[in-house]
Coordinates of C-alpha atoms and ligand atoms in Angstrom, one line a residue:
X1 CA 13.3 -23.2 -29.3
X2 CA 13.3 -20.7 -31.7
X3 CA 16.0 -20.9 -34.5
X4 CA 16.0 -16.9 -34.5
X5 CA 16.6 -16.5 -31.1
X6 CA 19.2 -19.6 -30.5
X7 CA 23.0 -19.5 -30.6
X8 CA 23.6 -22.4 -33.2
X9 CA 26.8 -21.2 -35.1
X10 CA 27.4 -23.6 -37.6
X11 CA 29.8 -23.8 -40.0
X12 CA 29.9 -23.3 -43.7
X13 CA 33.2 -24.9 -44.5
X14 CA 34.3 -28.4 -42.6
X15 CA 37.4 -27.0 -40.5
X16 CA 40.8 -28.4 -42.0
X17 CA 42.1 -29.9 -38.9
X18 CA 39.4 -32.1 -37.9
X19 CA 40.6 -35.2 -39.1
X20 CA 37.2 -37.5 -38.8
X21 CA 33.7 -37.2 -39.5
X22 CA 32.0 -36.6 -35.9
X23 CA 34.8 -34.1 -35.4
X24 CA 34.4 -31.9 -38.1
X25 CA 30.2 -32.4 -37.7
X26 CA 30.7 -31.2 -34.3
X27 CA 32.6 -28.4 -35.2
X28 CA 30.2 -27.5 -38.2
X29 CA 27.1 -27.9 -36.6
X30 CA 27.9 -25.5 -33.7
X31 CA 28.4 -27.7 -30.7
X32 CA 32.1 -27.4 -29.4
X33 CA 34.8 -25.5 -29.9
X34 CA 38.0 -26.2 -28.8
X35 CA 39.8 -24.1 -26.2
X36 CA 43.2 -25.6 -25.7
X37 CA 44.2 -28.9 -27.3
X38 CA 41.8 -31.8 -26.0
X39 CA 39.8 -28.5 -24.0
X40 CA 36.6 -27.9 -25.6
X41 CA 33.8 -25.2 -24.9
X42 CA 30.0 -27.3 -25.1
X43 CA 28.2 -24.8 -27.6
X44 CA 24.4 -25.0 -26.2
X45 CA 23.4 -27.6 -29.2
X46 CA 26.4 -30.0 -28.3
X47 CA 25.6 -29.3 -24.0
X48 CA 22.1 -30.5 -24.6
X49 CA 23.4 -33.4 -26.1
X50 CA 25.9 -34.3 -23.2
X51 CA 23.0 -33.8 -20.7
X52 CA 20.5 -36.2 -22.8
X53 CA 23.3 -38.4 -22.3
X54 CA 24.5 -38.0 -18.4
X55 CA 20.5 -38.3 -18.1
X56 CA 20.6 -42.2 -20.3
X57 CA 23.3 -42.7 -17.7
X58 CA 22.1 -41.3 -14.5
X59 CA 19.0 -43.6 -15.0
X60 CA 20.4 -46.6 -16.4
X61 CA 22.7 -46.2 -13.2
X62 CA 20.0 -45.7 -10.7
X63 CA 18.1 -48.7 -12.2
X64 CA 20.0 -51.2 -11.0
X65 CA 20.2 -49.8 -7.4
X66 CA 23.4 -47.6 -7.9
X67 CA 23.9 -44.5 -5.6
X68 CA 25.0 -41.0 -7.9
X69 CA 27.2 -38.5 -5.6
X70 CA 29.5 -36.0 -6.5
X71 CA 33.5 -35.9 -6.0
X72 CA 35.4 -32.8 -6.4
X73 CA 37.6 -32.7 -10.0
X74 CA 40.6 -31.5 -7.8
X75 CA 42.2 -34.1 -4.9
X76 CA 44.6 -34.1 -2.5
X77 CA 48.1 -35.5 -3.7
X78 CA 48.7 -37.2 -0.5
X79 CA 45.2 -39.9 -1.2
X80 CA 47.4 -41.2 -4.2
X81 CA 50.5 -41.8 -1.9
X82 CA 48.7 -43.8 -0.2
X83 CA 47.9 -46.1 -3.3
X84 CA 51.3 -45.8 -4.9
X85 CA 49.9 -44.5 -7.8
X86 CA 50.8 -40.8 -7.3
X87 CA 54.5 -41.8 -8.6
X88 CA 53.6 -44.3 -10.7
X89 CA 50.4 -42.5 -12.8
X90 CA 53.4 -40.7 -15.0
X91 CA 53.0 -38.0 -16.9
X92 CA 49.4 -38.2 -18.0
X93 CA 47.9 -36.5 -14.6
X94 CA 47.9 -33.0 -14.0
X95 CA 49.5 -31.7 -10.9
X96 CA 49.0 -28.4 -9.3
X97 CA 50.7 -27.1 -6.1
X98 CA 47.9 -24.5 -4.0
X99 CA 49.4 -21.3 -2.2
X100 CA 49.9 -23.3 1.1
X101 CA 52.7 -25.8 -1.2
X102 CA 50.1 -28.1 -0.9
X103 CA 50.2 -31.0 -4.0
X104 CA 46.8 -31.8 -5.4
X105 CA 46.1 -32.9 -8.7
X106 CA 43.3 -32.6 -11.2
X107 CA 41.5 -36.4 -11.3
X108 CA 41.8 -38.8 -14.1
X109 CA 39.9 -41.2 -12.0
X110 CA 38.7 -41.5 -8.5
X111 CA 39.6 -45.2 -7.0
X112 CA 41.8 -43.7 -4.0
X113 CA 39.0 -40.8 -3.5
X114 CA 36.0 -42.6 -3.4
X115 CA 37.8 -45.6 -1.3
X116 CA 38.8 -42.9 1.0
X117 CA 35.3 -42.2 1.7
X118 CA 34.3 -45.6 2.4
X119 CA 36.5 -46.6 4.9
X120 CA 35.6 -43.0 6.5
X121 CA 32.1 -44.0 7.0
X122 CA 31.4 -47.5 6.1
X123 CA 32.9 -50.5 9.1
X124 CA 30.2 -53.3 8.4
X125 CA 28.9 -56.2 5.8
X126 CA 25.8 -55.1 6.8
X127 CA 25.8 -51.7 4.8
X128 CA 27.1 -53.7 1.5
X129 CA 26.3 -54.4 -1.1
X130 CA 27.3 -50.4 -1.8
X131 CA 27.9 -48.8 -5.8
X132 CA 28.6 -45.6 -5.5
X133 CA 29.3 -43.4 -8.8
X134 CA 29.1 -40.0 -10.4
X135 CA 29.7 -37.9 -13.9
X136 CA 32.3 -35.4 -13.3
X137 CA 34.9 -33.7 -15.5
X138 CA 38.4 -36.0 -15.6
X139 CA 42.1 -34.6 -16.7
X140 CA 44.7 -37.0 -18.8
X141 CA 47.0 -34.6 -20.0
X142 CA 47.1 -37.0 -23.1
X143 CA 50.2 -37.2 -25.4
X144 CA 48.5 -36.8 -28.5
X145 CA 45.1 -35.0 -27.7
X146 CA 43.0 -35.5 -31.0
X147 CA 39.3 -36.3 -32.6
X148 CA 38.2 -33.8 -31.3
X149 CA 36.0 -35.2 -28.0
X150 CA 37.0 -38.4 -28.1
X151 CA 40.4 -38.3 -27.3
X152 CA 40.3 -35.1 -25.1
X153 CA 42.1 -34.1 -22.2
X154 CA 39.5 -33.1 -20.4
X155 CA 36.5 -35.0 -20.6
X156 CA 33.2 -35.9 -18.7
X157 CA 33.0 -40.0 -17.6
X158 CA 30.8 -41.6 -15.3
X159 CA 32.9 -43.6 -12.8
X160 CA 31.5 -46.4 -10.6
X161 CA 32.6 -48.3 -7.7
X162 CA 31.4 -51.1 -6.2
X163 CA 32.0 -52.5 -2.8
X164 CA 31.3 -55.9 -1.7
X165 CA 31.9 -58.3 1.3
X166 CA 34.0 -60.8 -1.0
X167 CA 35.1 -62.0 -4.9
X168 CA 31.8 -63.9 -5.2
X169 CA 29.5 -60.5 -4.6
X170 CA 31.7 -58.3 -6.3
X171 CA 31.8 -60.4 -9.8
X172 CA 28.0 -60.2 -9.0
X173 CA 28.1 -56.3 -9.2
X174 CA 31.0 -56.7 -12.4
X175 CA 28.1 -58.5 -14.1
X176 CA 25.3 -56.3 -12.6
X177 CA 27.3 -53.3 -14.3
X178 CA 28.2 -55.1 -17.7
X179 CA 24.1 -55.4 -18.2
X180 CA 23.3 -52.0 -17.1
X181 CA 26.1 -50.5 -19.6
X182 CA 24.8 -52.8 -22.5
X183 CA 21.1 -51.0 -21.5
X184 CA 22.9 -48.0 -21.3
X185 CA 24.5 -47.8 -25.0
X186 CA 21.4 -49.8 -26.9
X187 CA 19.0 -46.7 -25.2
X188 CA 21.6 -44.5 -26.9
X189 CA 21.4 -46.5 -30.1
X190 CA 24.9 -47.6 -30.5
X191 CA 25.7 -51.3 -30.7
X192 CA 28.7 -51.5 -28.1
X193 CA 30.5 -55.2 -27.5
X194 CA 31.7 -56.4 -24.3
X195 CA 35.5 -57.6 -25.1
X196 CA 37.9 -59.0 -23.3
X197 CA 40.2 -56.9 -22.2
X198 CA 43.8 -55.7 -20.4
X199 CA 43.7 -54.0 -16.9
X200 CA 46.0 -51.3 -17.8
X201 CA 46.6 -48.8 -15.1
X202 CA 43.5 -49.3 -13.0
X203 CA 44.8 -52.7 -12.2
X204 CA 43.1 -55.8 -11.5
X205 CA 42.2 -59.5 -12.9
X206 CA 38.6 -59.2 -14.4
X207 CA 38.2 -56.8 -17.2
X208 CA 36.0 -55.7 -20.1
X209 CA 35.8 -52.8 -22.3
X210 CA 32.6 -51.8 -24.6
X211 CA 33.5 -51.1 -27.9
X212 CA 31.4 -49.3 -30.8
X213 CA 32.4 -50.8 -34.4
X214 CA 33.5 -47.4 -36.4
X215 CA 36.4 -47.2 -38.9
X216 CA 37.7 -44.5 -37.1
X217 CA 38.3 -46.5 -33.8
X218 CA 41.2 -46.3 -32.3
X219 CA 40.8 -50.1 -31.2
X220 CA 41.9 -53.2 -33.2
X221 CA 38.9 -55.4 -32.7
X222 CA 38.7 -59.4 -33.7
X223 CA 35.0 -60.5 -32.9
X224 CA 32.7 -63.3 -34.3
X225 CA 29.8 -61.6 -36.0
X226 CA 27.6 -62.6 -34.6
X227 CA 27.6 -60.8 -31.8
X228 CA 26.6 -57.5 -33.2
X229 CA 23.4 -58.9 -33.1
X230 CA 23.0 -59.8 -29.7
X231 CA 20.5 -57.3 -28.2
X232 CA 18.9 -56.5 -24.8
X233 CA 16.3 -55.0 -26.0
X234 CA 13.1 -54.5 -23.7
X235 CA 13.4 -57.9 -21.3
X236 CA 13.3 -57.6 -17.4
X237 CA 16.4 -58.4 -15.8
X238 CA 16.2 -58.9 -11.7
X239 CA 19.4 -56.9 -11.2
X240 CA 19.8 -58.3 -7.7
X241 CA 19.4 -62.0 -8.9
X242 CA 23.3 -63.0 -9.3
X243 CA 22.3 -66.0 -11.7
X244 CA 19.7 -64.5 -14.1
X245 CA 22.9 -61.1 -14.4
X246 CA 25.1 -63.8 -14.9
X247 CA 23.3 -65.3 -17.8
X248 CA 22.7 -62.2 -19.5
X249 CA 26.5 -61.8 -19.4
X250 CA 27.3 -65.4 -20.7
X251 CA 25.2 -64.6 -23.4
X252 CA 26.8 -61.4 -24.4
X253 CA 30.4 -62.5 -23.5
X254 CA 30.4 -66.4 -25.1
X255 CA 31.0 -65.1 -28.9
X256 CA 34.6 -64.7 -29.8
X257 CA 35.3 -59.9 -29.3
X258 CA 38.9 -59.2 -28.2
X259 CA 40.7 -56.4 -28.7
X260 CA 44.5 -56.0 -29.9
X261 CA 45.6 -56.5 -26.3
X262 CA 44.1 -59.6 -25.5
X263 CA 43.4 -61.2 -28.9
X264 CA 44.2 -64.5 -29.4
X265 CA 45.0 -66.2 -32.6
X266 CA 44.2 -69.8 -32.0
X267 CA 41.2 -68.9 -30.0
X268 CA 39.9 -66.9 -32.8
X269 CA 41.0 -69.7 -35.7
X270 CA 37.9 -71.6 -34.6
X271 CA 35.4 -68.9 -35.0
X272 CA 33.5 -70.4 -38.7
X273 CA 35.4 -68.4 -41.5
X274 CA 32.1 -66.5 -42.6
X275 CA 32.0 -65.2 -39.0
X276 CA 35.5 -64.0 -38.6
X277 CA 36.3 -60.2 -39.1
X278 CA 38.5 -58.2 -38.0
X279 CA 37.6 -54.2 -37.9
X280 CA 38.1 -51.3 -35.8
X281 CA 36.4 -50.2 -32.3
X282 CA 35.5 -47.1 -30.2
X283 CA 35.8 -47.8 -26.5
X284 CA 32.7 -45.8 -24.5
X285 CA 33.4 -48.1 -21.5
X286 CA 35.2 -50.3 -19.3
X287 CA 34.6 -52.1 -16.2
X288 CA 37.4 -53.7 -14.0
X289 CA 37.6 -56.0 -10.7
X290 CA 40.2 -55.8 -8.3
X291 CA 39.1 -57.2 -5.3
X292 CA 41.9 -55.5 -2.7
X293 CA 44.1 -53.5 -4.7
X294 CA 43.0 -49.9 -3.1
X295 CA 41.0 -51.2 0.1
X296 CA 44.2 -53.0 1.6
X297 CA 46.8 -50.5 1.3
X298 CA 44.2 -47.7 2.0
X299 CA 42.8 -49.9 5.0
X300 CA 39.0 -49.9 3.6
X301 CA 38.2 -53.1 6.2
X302 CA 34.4 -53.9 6.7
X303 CA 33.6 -56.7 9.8
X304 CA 32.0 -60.0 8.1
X305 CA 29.6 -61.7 9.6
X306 CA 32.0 -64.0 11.3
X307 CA 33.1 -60.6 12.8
X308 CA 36.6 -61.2 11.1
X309 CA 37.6 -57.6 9.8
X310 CA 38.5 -58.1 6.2
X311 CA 39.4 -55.8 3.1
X312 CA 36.5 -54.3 0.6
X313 CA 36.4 -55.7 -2.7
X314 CA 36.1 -53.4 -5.4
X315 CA 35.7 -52.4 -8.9
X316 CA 35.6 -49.7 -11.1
X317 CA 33.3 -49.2 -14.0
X318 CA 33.8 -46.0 -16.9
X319 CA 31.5 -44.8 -20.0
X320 CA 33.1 -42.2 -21.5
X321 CA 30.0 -40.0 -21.5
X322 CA 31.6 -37.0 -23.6
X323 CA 33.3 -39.2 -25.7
X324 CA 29.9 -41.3 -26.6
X325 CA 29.0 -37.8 -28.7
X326 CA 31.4 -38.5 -31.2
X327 CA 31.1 -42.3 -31.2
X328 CA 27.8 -41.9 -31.8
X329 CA 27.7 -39.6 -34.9
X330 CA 30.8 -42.0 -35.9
X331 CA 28.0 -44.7 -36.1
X332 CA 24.8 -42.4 -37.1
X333 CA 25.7 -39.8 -40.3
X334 CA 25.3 -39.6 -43.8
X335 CA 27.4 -37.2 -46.4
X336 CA 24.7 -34.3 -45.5
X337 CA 25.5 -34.1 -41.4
X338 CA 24.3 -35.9 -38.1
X339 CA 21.8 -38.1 -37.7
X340 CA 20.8 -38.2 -34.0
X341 CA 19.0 -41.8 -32.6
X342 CA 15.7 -40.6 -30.7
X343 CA 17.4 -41.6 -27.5
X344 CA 19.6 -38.5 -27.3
X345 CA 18.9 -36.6 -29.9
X346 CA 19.2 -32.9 -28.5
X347 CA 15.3 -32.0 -30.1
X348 CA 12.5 -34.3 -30.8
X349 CA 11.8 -32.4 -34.0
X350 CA 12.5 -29.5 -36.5
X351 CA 10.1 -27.8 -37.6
X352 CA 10.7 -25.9 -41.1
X353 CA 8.7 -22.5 -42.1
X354 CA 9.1 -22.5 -46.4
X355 CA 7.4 -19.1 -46.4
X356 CA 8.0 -17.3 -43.1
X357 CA 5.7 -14.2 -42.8
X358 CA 2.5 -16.3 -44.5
X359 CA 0.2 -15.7 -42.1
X360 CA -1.2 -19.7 -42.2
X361 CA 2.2 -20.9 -42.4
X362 CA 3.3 -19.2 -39.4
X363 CA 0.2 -20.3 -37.7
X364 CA 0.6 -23.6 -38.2
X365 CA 3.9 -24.0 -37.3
X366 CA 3.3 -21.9 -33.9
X367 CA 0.3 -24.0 -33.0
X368 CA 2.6 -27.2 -34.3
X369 CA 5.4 -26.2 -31.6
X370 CA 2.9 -26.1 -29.1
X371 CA 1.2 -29.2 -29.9
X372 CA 4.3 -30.6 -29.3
X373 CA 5.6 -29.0 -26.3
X374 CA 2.1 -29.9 -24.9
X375 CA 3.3 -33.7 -25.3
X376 CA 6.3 -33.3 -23.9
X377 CA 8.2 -33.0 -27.1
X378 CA 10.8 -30.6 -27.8
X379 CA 11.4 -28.7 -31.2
X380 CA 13.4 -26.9 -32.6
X381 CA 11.5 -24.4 -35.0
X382 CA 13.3 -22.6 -37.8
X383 CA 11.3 -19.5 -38.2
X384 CA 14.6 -17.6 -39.7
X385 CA 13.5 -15.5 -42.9
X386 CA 16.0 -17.6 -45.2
X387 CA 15.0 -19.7 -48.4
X388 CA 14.2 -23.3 -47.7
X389 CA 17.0 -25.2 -49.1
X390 CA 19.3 -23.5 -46.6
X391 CA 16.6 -24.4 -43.7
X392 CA 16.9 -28.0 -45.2
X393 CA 21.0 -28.3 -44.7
X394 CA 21.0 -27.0 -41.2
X395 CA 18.3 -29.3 -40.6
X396 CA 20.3 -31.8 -42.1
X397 CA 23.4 -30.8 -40.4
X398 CA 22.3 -31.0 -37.0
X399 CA 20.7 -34.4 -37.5
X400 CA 17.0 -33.9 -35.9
X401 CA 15.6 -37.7 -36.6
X402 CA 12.1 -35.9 -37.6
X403 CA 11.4 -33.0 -39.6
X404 CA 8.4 -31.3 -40.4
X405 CA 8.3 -29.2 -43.5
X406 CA 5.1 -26.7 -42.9
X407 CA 4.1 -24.0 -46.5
X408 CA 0.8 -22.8 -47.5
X409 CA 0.2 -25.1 -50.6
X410 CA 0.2 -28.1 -48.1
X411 CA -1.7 -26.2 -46.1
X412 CA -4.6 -25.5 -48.5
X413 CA -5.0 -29.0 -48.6
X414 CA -4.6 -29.7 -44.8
X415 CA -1.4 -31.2 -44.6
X416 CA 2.1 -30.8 -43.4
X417 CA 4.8 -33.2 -44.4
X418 CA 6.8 -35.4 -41.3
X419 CA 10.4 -36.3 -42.5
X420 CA 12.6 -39.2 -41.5
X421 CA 15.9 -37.9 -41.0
X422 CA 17.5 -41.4 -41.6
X423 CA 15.4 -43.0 -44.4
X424 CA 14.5 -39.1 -46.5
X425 CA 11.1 -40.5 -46.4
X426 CA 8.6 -38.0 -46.7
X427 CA 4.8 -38.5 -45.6
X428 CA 2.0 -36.2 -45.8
X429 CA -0.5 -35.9 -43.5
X430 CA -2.3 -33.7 -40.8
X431 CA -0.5 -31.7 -38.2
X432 CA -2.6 -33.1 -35.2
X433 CA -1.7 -36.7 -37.0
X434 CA 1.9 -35.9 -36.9
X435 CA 2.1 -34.8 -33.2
X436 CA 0.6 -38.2 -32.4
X437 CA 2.9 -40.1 -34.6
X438 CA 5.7 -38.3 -32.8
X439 CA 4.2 -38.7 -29.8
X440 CA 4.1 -42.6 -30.7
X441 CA 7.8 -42.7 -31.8
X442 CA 9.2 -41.1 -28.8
X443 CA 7.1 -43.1 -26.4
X444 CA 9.5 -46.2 -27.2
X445 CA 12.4 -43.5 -26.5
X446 CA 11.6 -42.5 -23.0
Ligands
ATP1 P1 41.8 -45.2 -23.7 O1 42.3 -46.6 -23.8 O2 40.8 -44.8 -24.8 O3 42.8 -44.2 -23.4 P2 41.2 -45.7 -20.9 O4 41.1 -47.2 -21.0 O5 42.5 -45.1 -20.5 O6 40.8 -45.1 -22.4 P3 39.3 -45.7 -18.8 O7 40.2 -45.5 -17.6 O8 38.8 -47.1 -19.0 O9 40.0 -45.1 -20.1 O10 38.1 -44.7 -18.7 C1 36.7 -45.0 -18.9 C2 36.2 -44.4 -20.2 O11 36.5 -43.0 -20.3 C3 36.8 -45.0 -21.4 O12 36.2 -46.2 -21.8 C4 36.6 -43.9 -22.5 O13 35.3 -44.1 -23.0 C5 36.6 -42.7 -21.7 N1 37.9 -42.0 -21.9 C6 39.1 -42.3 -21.4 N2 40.0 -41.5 -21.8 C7 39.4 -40.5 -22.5 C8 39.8 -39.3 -23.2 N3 41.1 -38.9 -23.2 N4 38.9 -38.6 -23.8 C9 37.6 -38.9 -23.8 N5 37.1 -40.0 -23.2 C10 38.0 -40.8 -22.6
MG2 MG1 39.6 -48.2 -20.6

């Protein structure tokens, strides 16, 4: 892309309402703009962001064998009577009434939805094990809307379901999903702990939310430290082998993390002193088992293979996929903007012209963009006619991980200088050498 020809309006001055750091980012690097309170516009350089993630997701998802579809944002009022939960969700959900006086609502979650469609076409063990999910657009008309995406009203979250023939199978999908999401959020560079958690209005015995350590969390989070460094990193993982899931887990879930909901003093007294901190948490997921709760009131039966007709077991699982936009910039800035990890960052590289109108200089950096788009690598080229400090801050702004800084006196001696957005390092060297160390990079970022 061409800065000249893009629609990146960022701000000069950080807006006085945004209260914390990825808000105000957000706002001055031109990728939201709020609508209504907690409704937010995605500005083309925050949307390619949100995609980068849905697509981290979608895979991570698929990976392990779970099936994407797509349910509508607005249901039928009568699903949740069935549950209970029509009465009992409160104020937080959105209720509209259609020309016919029909009740519908705008969906903070999908449990009754998704359950409906199971017992609809699903009657056997056979068909299970089953995880369906999608990413769609969900409506808590929150009390106190705020932080910009992260505590939005409307806001995009990836919602799973499993359903299984009994408790032993579904904990087997509650770990299947816990390893996926802890794939999930290291492919997105964040650091996200599994902790204990409370069921809330979902309901249910077996539950875990994924936090992100960030000052700005809304979460009080007690945790041995030694768990932040816990990582998946690139090992297999035979998602349909219940025991080698279930060690993964016990390794990631053994260190002391609890939230303020289900901390417990005594418990966390005999974490080693040096170990213990306390410190506040983002949640970008949750996953829950409740074994009956929906499929027995909603009569979502399968036939066993004793041919006894029983209730599904269920869970659902939730990464906050818009909200993960500002817990990541929460974990990955400086005082000069964004810095984007390579997993979602929404270019590869920048590409900076000092001396647009050069002939060479614009040469190279045309025949650089290709070079890159020829490996698959997107940049983002600023061939604007402005002076190349300003080029530097939006650069900066917008976090690209990798800059490269193109001008005829490198050129005369045959090289143009790759920058790491994170360390400032500077290194000079040939373009065709720094397309194929770019090219290396984002091969470990798929
Ligand atoms: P919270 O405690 O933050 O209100 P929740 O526990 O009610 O969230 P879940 O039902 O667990 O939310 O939803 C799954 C995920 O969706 C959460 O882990 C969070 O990342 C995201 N999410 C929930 N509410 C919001 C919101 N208002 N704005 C943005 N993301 C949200
Ligand atoms: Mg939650």
């Amino acid at each position: 892309m061409r800065l000249s020809r893009y629609f990146l309006p960022v701000l000069k001055e950080p807006p006085s309402d945004a209260q914390i750091v990825s808000h105000r980012l957000m706002l001055r690097a031109g990728m939201i703009r709020q609508q209504a309170a907690g409704i937010y516009s995605w500005l083309p350089l925050g949307y390619r962001v949100l995609r980068r993630i849905e697509a981290i997701v979608h895979e991570e998802q698929e990976r392990v064998g779970h099936i994407p579809l797509l349910m509508p944002t607005l249901q039928p009022a009568d699903l949740w009577r069935e549950s209970g939960r029509y009465d009992a969700y409160g104020a937080e959900m959105l209720r509209v009434r259609d020309r016919h006086k029909r009740d519908l609502l705008y969906g903070p979650t999908n449990e009754e939805m998704i359950t409906d469609i199971f017992r609809a076409h699903v009657g056997s063990y056979r068909d299970l094990p089953l995880t369906l999910y999608h990413i769609q657009w969900k409506f808590r008309d929150e009390i106190r809307p705020r932080f910009g995406v992260m505590r939005g009203r409307e806001f995009l979250m990836k919602d799973g379901y499993n359903f299984d023939v009994d408790k032993a199978a579904a904990l087997h999908a509650y770990n299947r999903h816990m390893v996926s999401y802890l794939r999930t959020y290291e492919r997105m560079g964040l650091t996200a702990i599994p902790m204990r958690a409370d069921s809330g209005p979902i309901g249910g015995d077996d539950t875990h939310e994924f936090l992100v350590l960030a000052q700005t969390g809304e979460s009080e989070v007690f945790y041995d430290d030694r768990v932040t460094a816990l990582k998946l990193g690139a090992r297999a993982v035979d998602h349909d082998d219940p025991a080698a899931v279930k060690a993964v887990c016990e390794e990631f879930t053994s260190l002391y993390a609890r939230t303020d909901e289900t901390h417990d003093e005594a418990a966390f007294a005999q974490v080693p002193q040096a170990h213990r901190k306390v410190g506040r948490g983002i949640e970008v997921g949750q996953i829950f088992y409740f074994g009956t709760k929906y499929s027995e009131p909603m009569g979502a039966v399968v036939v066993n293979d004793q041919g006894e007709r029983v209730p599904v077991h269920m869970g659902s699982h939730g990464i906050g996929v818009s909200r993960l936009l500002g817990a990541i910039i929460e974990a990955s800035h400086d005082e000069r903007g964004i810095i984007w990890p390579e997993g979602v960052t929404p270019y590869h590289a920048g590409i900076v012209n000092l001396k647009q109108g050069d002939g060479a200089a614009d040469a190279a950096c045309e025949g650089l963009y290709a070079a890159l788009a020829a490996k698959g690598l997107s940049a983002l080229y600023d061939d604007r006619g402005e002076r190349a400090g300003a080029k530097f801050a939006t650069m900066d702004l917008i976090g690209l991980p990798w800059r490269l800084t193109v001008g005829p006196r490198g050129l005369a001696a045959g090289v143009v200088e790759l920058t790491c957005r994170r360390t400032g390092e500077s290194e000079e060297m040939s373009p065709e050498a720094a397309v194929d160390r770019l090219a290396q990079i984002y091969a470990a970022h798929p």
